Short mmCIF file of C-alpha atoms in Angstrom, two decimals:
data_model
loop_
_atom_site.label_atom_id
_atom_site.label_comp_id
_atom_site.label_asym_id
_atom_site.label_seq_id
_atom_site.Cartn_x
_atom_site.Cartn_y
_atom_site.Cartn_z
CA UNK H 6 14.89 36.91 -3.65
CA UNK H 7 15.95 34.47 -6.37
CA UNK H 8 17.45 36.37 -9.30
CA UNK H 9 18.11 33.39 -11.53
CA UNK H 10 16.07 33.03 -14.70
CA UNK H 11 13.59 30.17 -14.91
CA UNK H 12 15.41 27.15 -16.39
CA UNK H 13 14.58 26.11 -19.93
CA UNK H 14 13.41 22.59 -20.64
CA UNK H 15 13.85 20.27 -23.57
CA UNK H 16 10.44 19.20 -24.91
CA UNK H 17 12.07 16.18 -26.56
CA UNK H 18 12.77 14.76 -23.08
CA UNK H 19 9.14 14.85 -21.98
CA UNK H 20 7.69 11.34 -21.81
CA UNK H 21 3.91 11.70 -21.64
CA UNK H 22 3.38 7.96 -21.30
CA UNK H 23 5.69 7.85 -18.30
CA UNK H 24 3.85 10.78 -16.74
CA UNK H 25 0.56 8.91 -17.15
CA UNK H 26 2.13 5.83 -15.56
CA UNK H 27 3.21 7.91 -12.57
CA UNK H 28 -0.31 9.30 -12.22
CA UNK H 29 -1.65 5.74 -12.04
CA UNK H 30 1.19 4.65 -9.75
CA UNK H 31 0.33 7.38 -7.23
CA UNK H 32 -3.28 6.17 -7.10
CA UNK H 33 -2.14 2.56 -6.63
CA UNK H 34 0.23 3.56 -3.83
CA UNK H 35 -2.49 5.59 -2.10
CA UNK H 36 -4.95 2.69 -2.32
CA UNK H 37 -2.29 0.29 -1.01
CA UNK H 38 -1.59 2.50 1.99
CA UNK H 39 -5.32 2.81 2.66
CA UNK H 40 -5.64 -0.98 2.56
CA UNK H 41 -2.73 -1.32 4.99
CA UNK H 42 -4.42 1.13 7.34
CA UNK H 43 -7.67 -0.87 7.21
CA UNK H 44 -5.75 -4.08 7.89
CA UNK H 45 -3.70 -2.37 10.64
CA UNK H 46 -0.43 -3.52 9.06
CA UNK H 47 2.45 -1.08 9.46
CA UNK H 48 4.38 -0.12 6.33
CA UNK H 49 7.50 -1.59 7.91
CA UNK H 50 5.98 -5.05 7.63
CA UNK H 51 6.32 -6.59 4.16
CA UNK H 52 3.32 -8.23 2.51
CA UNK H 53 3.36 -10.97 -0.08
CA UNK H 54 1.21 -9.39 -2.78
CA UNK H 55 -1.06 -6.57 -3.87
CA UNK H 56 -3.65 -7.23 -6.57
CA UNK H 57 -4.74 -4.27 -8.67
CA UNK H 58 -8.09 -3.97 -10.44
CA UNK H 59 -9.10 -1.10 -12.71
CA UNK H 60 -5.97 -0.52 -14.82
CA UNK H 61 -4.54 -1.95 -18.03
CA UNK H 62 -2.25 -4.95 -17.55
CA UNK H 63 0.84 -3.07 -18.77
CA UNK H 64 -0.07 0.32 -17.27
CA UNK H 65 2.68 0.09 -14.64
CA UNK H 66 5.20 -2.04 -16.45
CA UNK H 67 8.17 0.31 -15.96
CA UNK H 68 7.24 1.36 -12.41
CA UNK H 69 6.52 -1.95 -10.69
CA UNK H 70 9.79 -2.01 -8.74
CA UNK H 71 9.18 1.54 -7.48
CA UNK H 72 5.65 0.69 -6.35
CA UNK H 73 6.83 -2.52 -4.66
CA UNK H 74 9.36 -0.49 -2.69
CA UNK H 75 6.87 2.23 -1.78
CA UNK H 76 4.18 -0.19 -0.55
CA UNK H 77 6.64 -2.84 0.73
CA UNK H 78 5.29 -5.85 -1.12
CA UNK H 79 6.95 -8.78 -2.88
CA UNK H 80 4.64 -9.12 -5.88
CA UNK H 81 2.17 -7.08 -7.95
CA UNK H 82 -0.64 -8.70 -9.92
CA UNK H 83 -3.00 -6.84 -12.25
CA UNK H 84 -6.42 -8.39 -12.88
CA UNK H 85 -9.48 -7.36 -14.82
CA UNK H 86 -11.87 -8.69 -12.20
CA UNK H 87 -10.86 -9.71 -8.67
CA UNK H 88 -12.72 -12.98 -8.09
CA UNK H 89 -12.39 -13.03 -4.29
CA UNK H 90 -14.73 -10.06 -3.89
CA UNK H 91 -18.35 -9.17 -4.52
CA UNK H 92 -19.77 -5.77 -5.39
CA UNK H 93 -22.99 -4.26 -4.13
CA UNK H 94 -24.47 -1.17 -5.76
CA UNK H 95 -27.30 0.91 -4.27
CA UNK H 96 -29.12 3.93 -5.63
CA UNK H 97 -28.43 7.26 -3.94
CA UNK H 98 -32.02 8.48 -3.72
CA UNK H 99 -30.93 12.04 -3.00
CA UNK H 100 -28.82 12.34 -6.14
CA UNK H 101 -31.37 10.55 -8.32
CA UNK H 102 -34.14 12.77 -6.96
CA UNK H 103 -32.09 15.89 -7.68
CA UNK H 104 -31.35 14.71 -11.22
CA UNK H 105 -34.78 13.44 -12.26
CA UNK H 106 -37.30 15.08 -9.92
CA UNK H 107 -40.80 13.62 -10.25
CA UNK H 108 -39.48 10.72 -12.33
CA UNK H 109 -37.07 9.55 -9.64
CA UNK H 110 -39.51 7.05 -8.12
CA UNK H 111 -40.10 5.36 -11.48
CA UNK H 112 -36.33 5.40 -12.17
CA UNK H 113 -35.66 3.45 -8.97
CA UNK H 114 -38.52 1.02 -9.72
CA UNK H 115 -37.00 0.28 -13.12
CA UNK H 116 -33.54 -0.58 -11.82
CA UNK H 117 -32.56 -4.22 -12.25
CA UNK H 118 -29.41 -6.35 -12.07
CA UNK H 119 -28.54 -5.84 -15.76
CA UNK H 120 -28.74 -2.03 -15.48
CA UNK H 121 -26.72 -1.99 -12.25
CA UNK H 122 -24.07 -4.30 -13.76
CA UNK H 123 -23.74 -2.01 -16.80
CA UNK H 124 -23.34 1.03 -14.54
CA UNK H 125 -20.61 -0.74 -12.55
CA UNK H 126 -18.70 -1.90 -15.64
CA UNK H 127 -19.22 1.06 -17.99
CA UNK H 128 -19.88 3.92 -15.58
CA UNK H 129 -23.34 4.76 -16.97
CA UNK H 130 -26.48 3.39 -18.61
CA UNK H 131 -29.54 4.82 -20.39
CA UNK H 132 -33.14 4.00 -19.52
CA UNK H 133 -36.48 5.32 -20.78
CA UNK H 134 -39.10 6.54 -18.31
CA UNK H 135 -42.45 7.94 -19.54
CA UNK H 136 -40.91 8.47 -22.96
CA UNK H 137 -37.91 10.39 -21.61
CA UNK H 138 -34.44 8.96 -22.21
CA UNK H 139 -32.45 9.30 -18.99
CA UNK H 140 -28.73 8.80 -18.42
CA UNK H 141 -27.84 7.10 -15.16
CA UNK H 142 -24.22 7.67 -14.05
CA UNK H 143 -22.13 5.84 -11.49
CA UNK H 144 -21.94 8.86 -9.17
CA UNK H 145 -25.70 8.45 -8.57
CA UNK H 146 -24.98 5.16 -6.80
CA UNK H 147 -22.88 3.90 -3.92
CA UNK H 148 -20.68 0.89 -4.62
CA UNK H 149 -19.31 -1.28 -1.84
CA UNK H 150 -17.04 -4.31 -1.99
CA UNK H 151 -17.00 -7.37 0.22
CA UNK H 152 -13.61 -9.07 0.15
CA UNK H 153 -12.79 -12.59 1.29
CA UNK H 154 -9.99 -13.18 3.78
CA UNK H 155 -7.02 -12.89 3.78
CA UNK H 156 -7.52 -9.89 1.49
CA UNK H 157 -8.37 -6.30 2.39
CA UNK H 158 -9.40 -3.85 -0.33
CA UNK H 159 -9.29 -0.09 -0.80
CA UNK H 160 -9.87 2.17 -3.79
CA UNK H 161 -8.88 5.58 -5.10
CA UNK H 162 -10.65 6.97 -8.19
CA UNK H 163 -11.98 3.54 -9.28
CA UNK H 164 -8.59 1.83 -8.93
CA UNK H 165 -8.93 -1.01 -6.44
CA UNK H 166 -6.01 -2.55 -4.58
CA UNK H 167 -6.44 -5.82 -2.68
CA UNK H 168 -3.80 -6.51 -0.06
CA UNK H 169 -2.90 -10.07 0.89
CA UNK H 170 -2.66 -9.85 4.68
CA UNK H 171 -1.41 -13.40 5.25
CA UNK H 172 2.13 -13.21 6.62
CA UNK H 173 4.40 -16.19 6.10
CA UNK H 174 7.17 -16.95 8.60
CA UNK H 175 9.71 -15.34 6.25
CA UNK H 176 7.64 -12.16 6.00
CA UNK H 177 7.21 -12.07 9.78
CA UNK H 178 10.96 -12.45 10.28
CA UNK H 179 11.66 -9.62 7.87
CA UNK H 180 9.09 -7.48 9.67
CA UNK H 181 10.71 -8.21 13.04
CA UNK H 182 14.11 -7.23 11.63
CA UNK H 183 12.74 -3.88 10.50
CA UNK H 184 11.10 -3.24 13.85
CA UNK H 185 14.32 -4.04 15.72
CA UNK H 186 16.28 -1.83 13.33
CA UNK H 187 13.87 1.02 14.02
CA UNK H 188 14.31 0.60 17.76
CA UNK H 189 18.11 0.65 17.46
CA UNK H 190 17.95 3.78 15.30
CA UNK H 191 15.75 5.39 17.96
CA UNK H 192 18.34 4.52 20.63
CA UNK H 193 21.10 6.03 18.49
CA UNK H 194 19.12 9.26 18.23
CA UNK H 195 18.30 9.24 21.95
CA UNK H 196 22.00 8.79 22.71
CA UNK H 197 22.95 11.82 20.61
CA UNK H 198 24.90 9.86 18.02
CA UNK H 199 25.47 11.29 14.56
CA UNK H 200 24.94 9.45 11.29
CA UNK H 201 28.65 8.78 10.78
CA UNK H 202 29.23 7.52 14.34
CA UNK H 203 29.98 3.79 14.37
CA UNK H 204 28.70 1.51 17.11
CA UNK H 205 29.19 -1.92 18.65
CA UNK H 206 25.82 -3.56 19.16
CA UNK H 207 24.77 -6.38 21.47
CA UNK H 208 21.18 -7.55 21.09
CA UNK H 209 19.73 -9.86 23.74
CA UNK H 210 16.65 -11.75 22.57
CA UNK H 211 14.90 -15.08 22.79
CA UNK H 212 16.27 -18.02 20.84
CA UNK H 213 13.24 -17.83 18.54
CA UNK H 214 13.84 -14.15 17.78
CA UNK H 215 17.55 -14.83 17.33
CA UNK H 216 16.74 -17.41 14.65
CA UNK H 217 14.29 -15.02 12.97
CA UNK H 218 16.79 -12.16 12.81
CA UNK H 219 19.78 -14.23 11.70
CA UNK H 220 19.06 -14.06 7.91
CA UNK H 221 18.80 -10.25 8.12
CA UNK H 222 21.73 -9.66 10.47
CA UNK H 223 24.11 -8.19 7.89
CA UNK H 224 21.44 -5.89 6.45
CA UNK H 225 20.55 -4.71 9.95
CA UNK H 226 24.21 -4.14 10.81
CA UNK H 227 24.68 -1.84 7.84
CA UNK H 228 21.49 0.13 8.50
CA UNK H 229 22.31 0.86 12.15
CA UNK H 230 25.96 1.77 11.44
CA UNK H 231 27.48 -1.05 13.47
CA UNK H 232 31.01 -2.40 13.09
CA UNK H 233 30.22 -5.36 15.32
CA UNK H 234 26.75 -6.82 15.81
CA UNK H 235 26.07 -9.73 18.14
CA UNK H 236 22.71 -11.40 18.82
CA UNK H 237 22.50 -13.62 21.88
CA UNK H 238 19.99 -15.05 24.31
CA UNK H 239 22.47 -14.36 27.11
CA UNK H 240 23.39 -11.18 28.96
CA UNK H 241 26.53 -9.45 27.75
CA UNK H 242 29.57 -9.65 30.03
CA UNK H 243 30.69 -6.30 28.68
CA UNK H 244 29.15 -3.01 29.80
CA UNK H 245 27.72 -0.77 27.10
CA UNK H 246 27.43 3.01 27.31
CA UNK H 247 23.86 3.13 25.94
CA UNK H 248 21.14 0.54 26.36
CA UNK H 249 17.42 0.13 26.09
CA UNK H 250 14.71 -2.51 26.51
CA UNK H 251 11.85 -2.89 24.08
CA UNK H 252 9.34 -5.43 22.83
CA UNK H 253 8.48 -6.16 19.22
CA UNK H 254 4.96 -7.17 18.33
CA UNK H 255 4.13 -9.13 15.21
#
């Protein structure tokens, strides 16, 4: 049983704007992860850019670096309207019928592009049917997005994130380095090594993979706790206590 009193807080240190930014950031991160899942791109693989629609341009100004780290992207762009996508909105007859009963048929007949566009942009619109003023809300409709390649989109609470799935050679090389690092960490764990145990690492790979990993060699060495890290296309003449064979898919 905890017998300490509940800590007091200083109201002057509460930053409501920052709290709102974090609320938006969590939605952006969730949408980004959903887009990655749709694109079948592991979080270990960096992507060039995410494009965000549905927030103010400066809504994440102080949190961009955190979001970039969390979603593993190189750039964040905020747009009012993502041009490489089209929206389609359809009436949910069940919800409209529940809301308007006998008038639902006439409501659906009266729907046109201008009304649907207003509902998409403003979240609602008013129409008049048989002298009754009716309020149509966005939850009475289903909205789908078609996105042009190489983008994949996902949304959370009306915040859309569009993920650029095109991987440059540099991004692929960074992704390979992370995958190899993960495999080495798994071998460390399998071998019963502790975090502070230092290792000597020999990595045999193809010449192409060797060239890809070379720019990230020092970063990899630090992450796997290695004092000496060699990458070669040849077999090692020295025997190592622990070894493993694995493939890395891009």
